Amino acid sequence: MKIGIIYHTQSGTTRKLAQHLQSALIKQGHEITMTELKTDVEQKGGSIRQELKFNVTNLPDVTGFDALCIGGPVWACGPSTVAYKAIQQLPALNGKKVL
């Protein structure tokens, strides 16, 4: 299975989690592509309840993936604004397994 791991990290903790997930999935025979999210305006916090005045600049083409894992840190009792914005910018994910 081709799996995309798309994540946002600020301190590096989420990157370590994504790398552990990658290792476990490779051992199970899956093909993994990792993408650490980048933005056009630096983000160091915030809430998804505010207007998000930035864009994710490096979303991968997800059409070739069978499944996606999307994640990031928790900010203000919700997902990081960067991970949330990435989900908003992705095309329709009909027929894909998404976590």
Short mmCIF file of C-alpha atoms in Angstrom, two decimals:
data_model
loop_
_atom_site.label_atom_id
_atom_site.label_comp_id
_atom_site.label_asym_id
_atom_site.label_seq_id
_atom_site.Cartn_x
_atom_site.Cartn_y
_atom_site.Cartn_z
CA MET A 1 0.00 0.00 0.00
CA LYS A 2 1.25 3.52 -0.80
CA ILE A 3 0.84 5.70 2.29
CA GLY A 4 1.49 9.42 2.65
CA ILE A 5 2.43 10.77 6.07
CA ILE A 6 1.78 14.51 6.11
CA TYR A 7 2.65 16.31 9.33
CA HIS A 8 3.41 19.62 10.98
CA THR A 9 5.93 19.93 13.78
CA GLN A 10 7.29 22.89 15.70
CA SER A 11 9.48 21.30 18.35
CA GLY A 12 10.32 18.08 16.49
CA THR A 13 8.17 15.78 18.64
CA THR A 14 5.59 15.17 15.89
CA ARG A 15 8.43 14.51 13.43
CA LYS A 16 9.75 11.76 15.74
CA LEU A 17 6.27 10.23 15.96
CA ALA A 18 5.93 10.36 12.15
CA GLN A 19 9.33 8.68 11.77
CA HIS A 20 8.31 5.88 14.17
CA LEU A 21 5.10 5.39 12.20
CA GLN A 22 7.09 5.33 8.96
CA SER A 23 9.44 2.64 10.32
CA ALA A 24 6.57 0.46 11.53
CA LEU A 25 4.72 0.72 8.22
CA ILE A 26 7.84 -0.03 6.16
CA LYS A 27 8.39 -3.19 8.25
CA GLN A 28 4.87 -4.23 7.25
CA GLY A 29 5.79 -3.82 3.58
CA HIS A 30 4.17 -0.47 2.81
CA GLU A 31 5.67 2.26 0.62
CA ILE A 32 5.84 5.52 2.60
CA THR A 33 6.22 9.13 1.52
CA MET A 34 6.81 11.70 4.27
CA THR A 35 5.98 15.41 3.96
CA GLU A 36 6.76 17.93 6.70
CA LEU A 37 4.42 20.86 6.09
CA LYS A 38 5.80 24.32 5.27
CA THR A 39 3.92 27.62 5.11
CA ASP A 40 4.30 30.94 3.32
CA VAL A 41 4.02 32.79 6.67
CA GLU A 42 5.66 31.39 9.81
CA GLN A 43 3.18 29.93 12.33
CA LYS A 44 4.08 29.58 16.01
CA GLY A 45 0.69 29.00 17.57
CA GLY A 46 -2.87 30.04 17.16
CA SER A 47 -6.29 28.54 16.98
CA ILE A 48 -8.34 27.13 14.13
CA ARG A 49 -11.14 29.35 15.42
CA GLN A 50 -9.25 32.37 14.04
CA GLU A 51 -8.91 33.36 10.39
CA LEU A 52 -5.98 31.46 8.90
CA LYS A 53 -4.02 34.04 6.88
CA PHE A 54 -1.39 31.75 5.40
CA ASN A 55 -1.08 28.83 3.00
CA VAL A 56 0.67 25.49 3.11
CA THR A 57 3.23 25.60 0.31
CA ASN A 58 4.36 22.00 -0.10
CA LEU A 59 1.34 19.71 -0.12
CA PRO A 60 2.12 16.52 -2.01
CA ASP A 61 0.02 15.20 -4.87
CA VAL A 62 -2.16 12.75 -2.93
CA THR A 63 -3.73 11.05 -5.95
CA GLY A 64 -1.18 8.22 -5.88
CA PHE A 65 -1.68 7.32 -2.23
CA ASP A 66 -3.97 4.56 -1.01
CA ALA A 67 -4.01 6.04 2.49
CA LEU A 68 -2.97 9.23 4.29
CA CYS A 69 -1.91 9.95 7.85
CA ILE A 70 -2.19 13.67 8.61
CA GLY A 71 -1.14 15.14 11.94
CA GLY A 72 0.48 17.77 14.03
CA PRO A 73 0.66 19.09 17.56
CA VAL A 74 -2.33 20.20 19.62
CA TRP A 75 -2.68 23.99 19.89
CA ALA A 76 -5.41 25.77 21.87
CA CYS A 77 -7.31 22.49 22.48
CA GLY A 78 -7.37 21.66 18.76
CA PRO A 79 -5.17 20.70 15.83
CA SER A 80 -2.30 22.96 14.87
CA THR A 81 -3.37 25.65 12.44
CA VAL A 82 -0.87 24.32 9.90
CA ALA A 83 -2.26 20.75 9.93
CA TYR A 84 -5.81 22.13 9.78
CA LYS A 85 -5.00 24.42 6.85
CA ALA A 86 -3.35 21.52 5.01
CA ILE A 87 -6.54 19.48 5.33
CA GLN A 88 -8.54 22.43 4.00
CA GLN A 89 -6.20 22.77 1.00
CA LEU A 90 -6.22 19.08 0.06
CA PRO A 91 -8.44 18.00 -2.82
CA ALA A 92 -11.42 15.72 -2.17
CA LEU A 93 -10.24 12.51 -0.53
CA ASN A 94 -13.13 10.30 -1.63
CA GLY A 95 -12.14 6.64 -1.66
CA LYS A 96 -8.99 7.18 0.41
CA LYS A 97 -8.31 5.90 3.90
CA VAL A 98 -7.41 8.91 6.04
CA LEU A 99 -6.24 9.06 9.62
#
